[in-house]
Amino acid sequence: MKILEIHTSFGGKQIKYQHTSKILKCEMIFSLFLPESKSETETVPLIWWLAGLTCTDDNFSQKGAFQKYASEQNVAFIMPDTSPRGNVADSDDWDLGQGASFYINATLEPWKENFQMYDYLTKELPEIVYTLIPNFSGKESIMGHSMGGHGALVLGLRNPNRFVSISAFAPISNPSNVPWGKKAFSSYLGNDKSAWKEWDATEIIKKSTKNNVPILITQGTDDNFYELQLDEEAFLSAAKNVARDVTYKREIGYDHSYFTIATFIESHLKFHLRELKKI
């Protein structure tokens, strides 16, 4: 593993790393924000950010506007890349292949050799990141945007004993029933829709009656992907049926961009920190 960049931001350090992933079988990059150390005894919790289609670790680190608040509140942020990169399978379509892993474990060729992002994020990368955070508290939350919002919901719901809170901006919350999800799932998993259910937050939440981890979702009403790709009704209905703690906020006039994320990131961080700093 090597350091590619270090930038000082609001007293903390924004660091970009490269390492060889055994699970993904390629070189991977991730970014980590470490707040300025305020005392030797204060512990540091961790928030995961999963970015959306076509993005990298740079999108949130450069446009997310989170560093000031994260430094003030003494919380670390990890930003993985959105997929395997380099000499691995790819597609000419922007919404499939590199930059579009959907954070799942692919089972079909040519994807299954490298596109094991769920295992990478739940097994390999955490073991690396934990060692890089001085005085890590052991507490984690997860959040994401669009495809990354889908990833945050899936990882958070499937790992309730690991993540204490989940949030998302404009998530693909029912991918089995929207064009982006249907395309990705049929390519990575095949046409048996029963195999899709373990990667669909709407299906997962139906069975997640234990350990009611709180969820916050922000969706802009002027998001050009909203009606076709990001419909929330099935997810919210499934959550209500099992009495899950979901707060869904529609923000009038906001779109799918990082302008929306930067506007509401502080409210999301406050939401997570209420859980991360509980004794």
GROMACS .gro file of C-alpha atoms in nm:
model
  279
    1MET     CA    1   0.000   0.000   0.000
    2LYS     CA    2   0.123   0.349  -0.080
    3ILE     CA    3   0.013   0.708  -0.027
    4LEU     CA    4  -0.063   0.898  -0.349
    5GLU     CA    5  -0.173   1.235  -0.207
    6ILE     CA    6  -0.205   1.419   0.124
    7HIS     CA    7  -0.398   1.744   0.164
    8THR     CA    8  -0.455   1.941   0.483
    9SER     CA    9  -0.819   2.044   0.524
   10PHE     CA   10  -0.966   2.221   0.830
   11GLY     CA   11  -0.679   2.089   1.037
   12GLY     CA   12  -0.736   1.729   0.929
   13LYS     CA   13  -0.573   1.524   0.656
   14GLN     CA   14  -0.733   1.410   0.332
   15ILE     CA   15  -0.523   1.114   0.217
   16LYS     CA   16  -0.543   0.906  -0.103
   17TYR     CA   17  -0.409   0.550  -0.089
   18GLN     CA   18  -0.342   0.277  -0.344
   19HIS     CA   19  -0.324  -0.092  -0.261
   20THR     CA   20  -0.344  -0.433  -0.424
   21SER     CA   21  -0.678  -0.598  -0.350
   22LYS     CA   22  -0.669  -0.974  -0.308
   23ILE     CA   23  -1.046  -0.999  -0.344
   24LEU     CA   24  -1.081  -0.777  -0.651
   25LYS     CA   25  -0.749  -0.892  -0.800
   26CYS     CA   26  -0.645  -0.545  -0.913
   27GLU     CA   27  -0.502  -0.220  -0.785
   28MET     CA   28  -0.752  -0.013  -0.591
   29ILE     CA   29  -0.760   0.346  -0.468
   30PHE     CA   30  -0.945   0.485  -0.169
   31SER     CA   31  -0.945   0.815   0.019
   32LEU     CA   32  -0.950   0.865   0.394
   33PHE     CA   33  -1.017   1.182   0.592
   34LEU     CA   34  -0.863   1.191   0.938
   35PRO     CA   35  -0.967   1.476   1.170
   36GLU     CA   36  -0.711   1.678   1.357
   37SER     CA   37  -0.622   1.497   1.678
   38LYS     CA   38  -0.768   1.690   1.972
   39SER     CA   39  -0.663   1.461   2.256
   40GLU     CA   40  -0.496   1.128   2.311
   41THR     CA   41  -0.803   0.989   2.486
   42GLU     CA   42  -1.088   1.094   2.253
   43THR     CA   43  -1.187   0.810   2.022
   44VAL     CA   44  -1.265   0.853   1.652
   45PRO     CA   45  -1.571   0.693   1.484
   46LEU     CA   46  -1.583   0.615   1.110
   47ILE     CA   47  -1.834   0.696   0.836
   48TRP     CA   48  -1.828   0.519   0.499
   49TRP     CA   49  -1.924   0.713   0.184
   50LEU     CA   50  -2.023   0.517  -0.127
   51ALA     CA   51  -2.031   0.724  -0.447
   52GLY     CA   52  -2.258   0.688  -0.749
   53LEU     CA   53  -2.234   0.583  -1.113
   54THR     CA   54  -1.919   0.698  -1.300
   55CYS     CA   55  -1.771   0.843  -0.979
   56THR     CA   56  -1.447   0.774  -0.792
   57ASP     CA   57  -1.324   0.846  -0.441
   58ASP     CA   58  -1.254   1.203  -0.556
   59ASN     CA   59  -1.614   1.312  -0.601
   60PHE     CA   60  -1.705   1.326  -0.236
   61SER     CA   61  -1.360   1.422  -0.109
   62GLN     CA   62  -1.350   1.725  -0.340
   63LYS     CA   63  -1.718   1.827  -0.362
   64GLY     CA   64  -1.889   1.685  -0.054
   65ALA     CA   65  -1.814   1.981   0.176
   66PHE     CA   66  -1.789   1.754   0.479
   67GLN     CA   67  -1.434   1.813   0.607
   68LYS     CA   68  -1.500   2.117   0.827
   69TYR     CA   69  -1.779   1.949   1.021
   70ALA     CA   70  -1.600   1.613   1.034
   71SER     CA   71  -1.291   1.781   1.178
   72GLU     CA   72  -1.494   1.973   1.436
   73GLN     CA   73  -1.676   1.657   1.545
   74ASN     CA   74  -1.368   1.431   1.536
   75VAL     CA   75  -1.502   1.176   1.288
   76ALA     CA   76  -1.310   0.995   1.011
   77PHE     CA   77  -1.445   0.933   0.659
   78ILE     CA   78  -1.356   0.652   0.421
   79MET     CA   79  -1.430   0.691   0.048
   80PRO     CA   80  -1.374   0.375  -0.158
   81ASP     CA   81  -1.373   0.371  -0.537
   82THR     CA   82  -1.697   0.264  -0.704
   83SER     CA   83  -1.562  -0.048  -0.876
   84PRO     CA   84  -1.252  -0.243  -0.975
   85ARG     CA   85  -1.028  -0.059  -1.222
   86GLY     CA   86  -0.756  -0.123  -1.476
   87ASN     CA   87  -0.719  -0.454  -1.661
   88VAL     CA   88  -1.060  -0.589  -1.561
   89ALA     CA   89  -1.390  -0.639  -1.741
   90ASP     CA   90  -1.565  -0.326  -1.866
   91SER     CA   91  -1.850  -0.207  -2.085
   92ASP     CA   92  -1.893   0.070  -2.341
   93ASP     CA   93  -2.206   0.172  -2.150
   94TRP     CA   94  -2.151   0.434  -1.879
   95ASP     CA   95  -2.388   0.262  -1.636
   96LEU     CA   96  -2.223  -0.081  -1.644
   97GLY     CA   97  -1.874  -0.210  -1.567
   98GLN     CA   98  -1.597   0.010  -1.430
   99GLY     CA   99  -1.752   0.289  -1.224
  100ALA     CA  100  -2.077   0.092  -1.192
  101SER     CA  101  -2.026  -0.206  -0.963
  102PHE     CA  102  -2.353  -0.157  -0.771
  103TYR     CA  103  -2.152  -0.278  -0.469
  104ILE     CA  104  -2.257  -0.641  -0.514
  105ASN     CA  105  -2.078  -0.973  -0.574
  106ALA     CA  106  -2.114  -1.061  -0.943
  107THR     CA  107  -2.177  -1.425  -1.033
  108LEU     CA  108  -2.159  -1.416  -1.414
  109GLU     CA  109  -1.869  -1.392  -1.658
  110PRO     CA  110  -1.686  -1.173  -1.737
  111TRP     CA  111  -1.762  -0.989  -1.412
  112LYS     CA  112  -1.727  -1.245  -1.135
  113GLU     CA  113  -1.346  -1.257  -1.146
  114ASN     CA  114  -1.310  -0.898  -1.023
  115PHE     CA  115  -1.650  -0.750  -0.940
  116GLN     CA  116  -1.677  -0.869  -0.580
  117MET     CA  117  -1.728  -0.526  -0.428
  118TYR     CA  118  -1.950  -0.638  -0.141
  119ASP     CA  119  -1.683  -0.873  -0.011
  120TYR     CA  120  -1.419  -0.606  -0.063
  121LEU     CA  121  -1.614  -0.354   0.144
  122THR     CA  122  -1.715  -0.596   0.418
  123LYS     CA  123  -1.401  -0.807   0.452
  124GLU     CA  124  -1.081  -0.668   0.299
  125LEU     CA  125  -1.097  -0.289   0.305
  126PRO     CA  126  -1.221  -0.253   0.666
  127GLU     CA  127  -0.922  -0.448   0.797
  128ILE     CA  128  -0.693  -0.199   0.623
  129VAL     CA  129  -0.881   0.116   0.718
  130TYR     CA  130  -0.918   0.035   1.088
  131THR     CA  131  -0.538   0.029   1.124
  132LEU     CA  132  -0.508   0.376   0.967
  133ILE     CA  133  -0.734   0.557   1.216
  134PRO     CA  134  -0.560   0.663   1.538
  135ASN     CA  135  -0.772   0.577   1.842
  136PHE     CA  136  -1.054   0.425   1.633
  137SER     CA  137  -1.369   0.388   1.845
  138GLY     CA  138  -1.493   0.076   1.667
  139LYS     CA  139  -1.821   0.247   1.573
  140GLU     CA  140  -1.924   0.286   1.208
  141SER     CA  141  -2.202   0.441   1.001
  142ILE     CA  142  -2.258   0.429   0.625
  143MET     CA  143  -2.396   0.669   0.365
  144GLY     CA  144  -2.397   0.716  -0.010
  145HIS     CA  145  -2.540   0.882  -0.321
  146SER     CA  146  -2.750   0.732  -0.603
  147MET     CA  147  -2.589   0.393  -0.683
  148GLY     CA  148  -2.389   0.452  -0.366
  149GLY     CA  149  -2.713   0.517  -0.180
  150HIS     CA  150  -2.826   0.175  -0.295
  151GLY     CA  151  -2.493   0.038  -0.170
  152ALA     CA  152  -2.525   0.210   0.167
  153LEU     CA  153  -2.877   0.075   0.220
  154VAL     CA  154  -2.776  -0.279   0.121
  155LEU     CA  155  -2.454  -0.289   0.324
  156GLY     CA  156  -2.619  -0.120   0.621
  157LEU     CA  157  -2.926  -0.343   0.625
  158ARG     CA  158  -2.725  -0.662   0.575
  159ASN     CA  159  -2.480  -0.571   0.852
  160PRO     CA  160  -2.690  -0.424   1.135
  161ASN     CA  161  -2.441  -0.526   1.401
  162ARG     CA  162  -2.166  -0.330   1.226
  163PHE     CA  163  -2.329  -0.002   1.121
  164VAL     CA  164  -2.518   0.204   1.379
  165SER     CA  165  -2.692   0.429   1.122
  166ILE     CA  166  -2.755   0.453   0.748
  167SER     CA  167  -2.822   0.751   0.523
  168ALA     CA  168  -2.851   0.816   0.152
  169PHE     CA  169  -2.893   1.092  -0.102
  170ALA     CA  170  -3.122   1.000  -0.395
  171PRO     CA  171  -3.073   0.623  -0.354
  172ILE     CA  172  -3.173   0.350  -0.597
  173SER     CA  173  -3.386   0.188  -0.328
  174ASN     CA  174  -3.566  -0.071  -0.542
  175PRO     CA  175  -3.316  -0.161  -0.818
  176SER     CA  176  -3.502  -0.476  -0.926
  177ASN     CA  177  -3.776  -0.255  -1.068
  178VAL     CA  178  -3.592   0.035  -1.234
  179PRO     CA  179  -3.384   0.047  -1.557
  180TRP     CA  180  -3.043   0.101  -1.393
  181GLY     CA  181  -3.089  -0.188  -1.155
  182LYS     CA  182  -3.243  -0.427  -1.408
  183LYS     CA  183  -2.951  -0.370  -1.645
  184ALA     CA  184  -2.685  -0.417  -1.379
  185PHE     CA  185  -2.846  -0.714  -1.204
  186SER     CA  186  -2.917  -0.905  -1.525
  187SER     CA  187  -2.557  -0.847  -1.639
  188TYR     CA  188  -2.386  -0.928  -1.309
  189LEU     CA  189  -2.627  -1.186  -1.165
  190GLY     CA  190  -2.831  -1.328  -1.452
  191ASN     CA  191  -3.201  -1.330  -1.529
  192ASP     CA  192  -3.316  -1.526  -1.223
  193LYS     CA  193  -3.480  -1.244  -1.030
  194SER     CA  194  -3.481  -1.443  -0.709
  195ALA     CA  195  -3.103  -1.387  -0.701
  196TRP     CA  196  -3.158  -1.013  -0.721
  197LYS     CA  197  -3.346  -0.996  -0.392
  198GLU     CA  198  -3.040  -1.019  -0.168
  199TRP     CA  199  -2.906  -0.700  -0.333
  200ASP     CA  200  -3.231  -0.501  -0.333
  201ALA     CA  201  -3.287  -0.281  -0.026
  202THR     CA  202  -3.665  -0.305  -0.062
  203GLU     CA  203  -3.649  -0.684  -0.043
  204ILE     CA  204  -3.389  -0.686   0.234
  205ILE     CA  205  -3.579  -0.448   0.462
  206LYS     CA  206  -3.885  -0.674   0.450
  207LYS     CA  207  -3.687  -0.930   0.651
  208SER     CA  208  -3.490  -0.690   0.871
  209THR     CA  209  -3.715  -0.677   1.174
  210LYS     CA  210  -3.429  -0.716   1.423
  211ASN     CA  211  -3.192  -0.436   1.532
  212ASN     CA  212  -3.379  -0.131   1.400
  213VAL     CA  213  -3.087   0.080   1.275
  214PRO     CA  214  -3.217   0.432   1.187
  215ILE     CA  215  -3.221   0.540   0.822
  216LEU     CA  216  -3.226   0.893   0.674
  217ILE     CA  217  -3.291   0.960   0.303
  218THR     CA  218  -3.280   1.295   0.122
  219GLN     CA  219  -3.430   1.325  -0.227
  220GLY     CA  220  -3.442   1.641  -0.438
  221THR     CA  221  -3.768   1.704  -0.622
  222ASP     CA  222  -3.584   1.847  -0.926
  223ASP     CA  223  -3.365   1.538  -0.963
  224ASN     CA  224  -3.387   1.444  -1.332
  225PHE     CA  225  -3.354   1.073  -1.242
  226TYR     CA  226  -3.617   1.080  -0.968
  227GLU     CA  227  -3.934   0.944  -1.123
  228LEU     CA  228  -3.775   0.681  -1.348
  229GLN     CA  229  -3.484   0.548  -1.141
  230LEU     CA  230  -3.528   0.658  -0.780
  231ASP     CA  231  -3.890   0.594  -0.690
  232GLU     CA  232  -3.918   0.546  -0.315
  233GLU     CA  233  -4.271   0.413  -0.266
  234ALA     CA  234  -4.190   0.041  -0.260
  235PHE     CA  235  -3.905   0.087  -0.013
  236LEU     CA  236  -4.102   0.313   0.220
  237SER     CA  237  -4.401   0.079   0.211
  238ALA     CA  238  -4.182  -0.221   0.293
  239ALA     CA  239  -4.016  -0.029   0.576
  240LYS     CA  240  -4.351   0.076   0.721
  241ASN     CA  241  -4.479  -0.282   0.714
  242VAL     CA  242  -4.197  -0.395   0.942
  243ALA     CA  243  -4.197  -0.077   1.153
  244ARG     CA  244  -3.848   0.031   1.048
  245ASP     CA  245  -3.715   0.373   1.152
  246VAL     CA  246  -3.689   0.557   0.819
  247THR     CA  247  -3.692   0.936   0.779
  248TYR     CA  248  -3.752   1.037   0.416
  249LYS     CA  249  -3.711   1.403   0.320
  250ARG     CA  250  -3.808   1.553  -0.014
  251GLU     CA  251  -3.623   1.878  -0.072
  252ILE     CA  252  -3.803   2.117  -0.306
  253GLY     CA  253  -3.596   2.242  -0.601
  254TYR     CA  254  -3.285   2.031  -0.539
  255ASP     CA  255  -3.133   1.804  -0.804
  256HIS     CA  256  -2.906   1.499  -0.833
  257SER     CA  257  -2.579   1.691  -0.807
  258TYR     CA  258  -2.319   1.744  -0.537
  259PHE     CA  259  -2.470   2.089  -0.481
  260THR     CA  260  -2.754   1.905  -0.308
  261ILE     CA  261  -2.514   1.685  -0.112
  262ALA     CA  262  -2.307   1.984   0.003
  263THR     CA  263  -2.626   2.163   0.112
  264PHE     CA  264  -2.755   1.883   0.333
  265ILE     CA  265  -2.436   1.701   0.436
  266GLU     CA  266  -2.427   1.866   0.778
  267SER     CA  267  -2.774   1.741   0.866
  268HIS     CA  268  -2.672   1.390   0.763
  269LEU     CA  269  -2.356   1.406   0.974
  270LYS     CA  270  -2.557   1.523   1.276
  271PHE     CA  271  -2.791   1.229   1.221
  272HIS     CA  272  -2.501   0.981   1.218
  273LEU     CA  273  -2.317   1.138   1.510
  274ARG     CA  274  -2.620   1.101   1.737
  275GLU     CA  275  -2.574   0.726   1.695
  276LEU     CA  276  -2.194   0.714   1.673
  277LYS     CA  277  -2.145   0.903   1.996
  278LYS     CA  278  -2.402   0.718   2.204
  279ILE     CA  279  -2.243   0.551   2.505
   0.00000   0.00000   0.00000
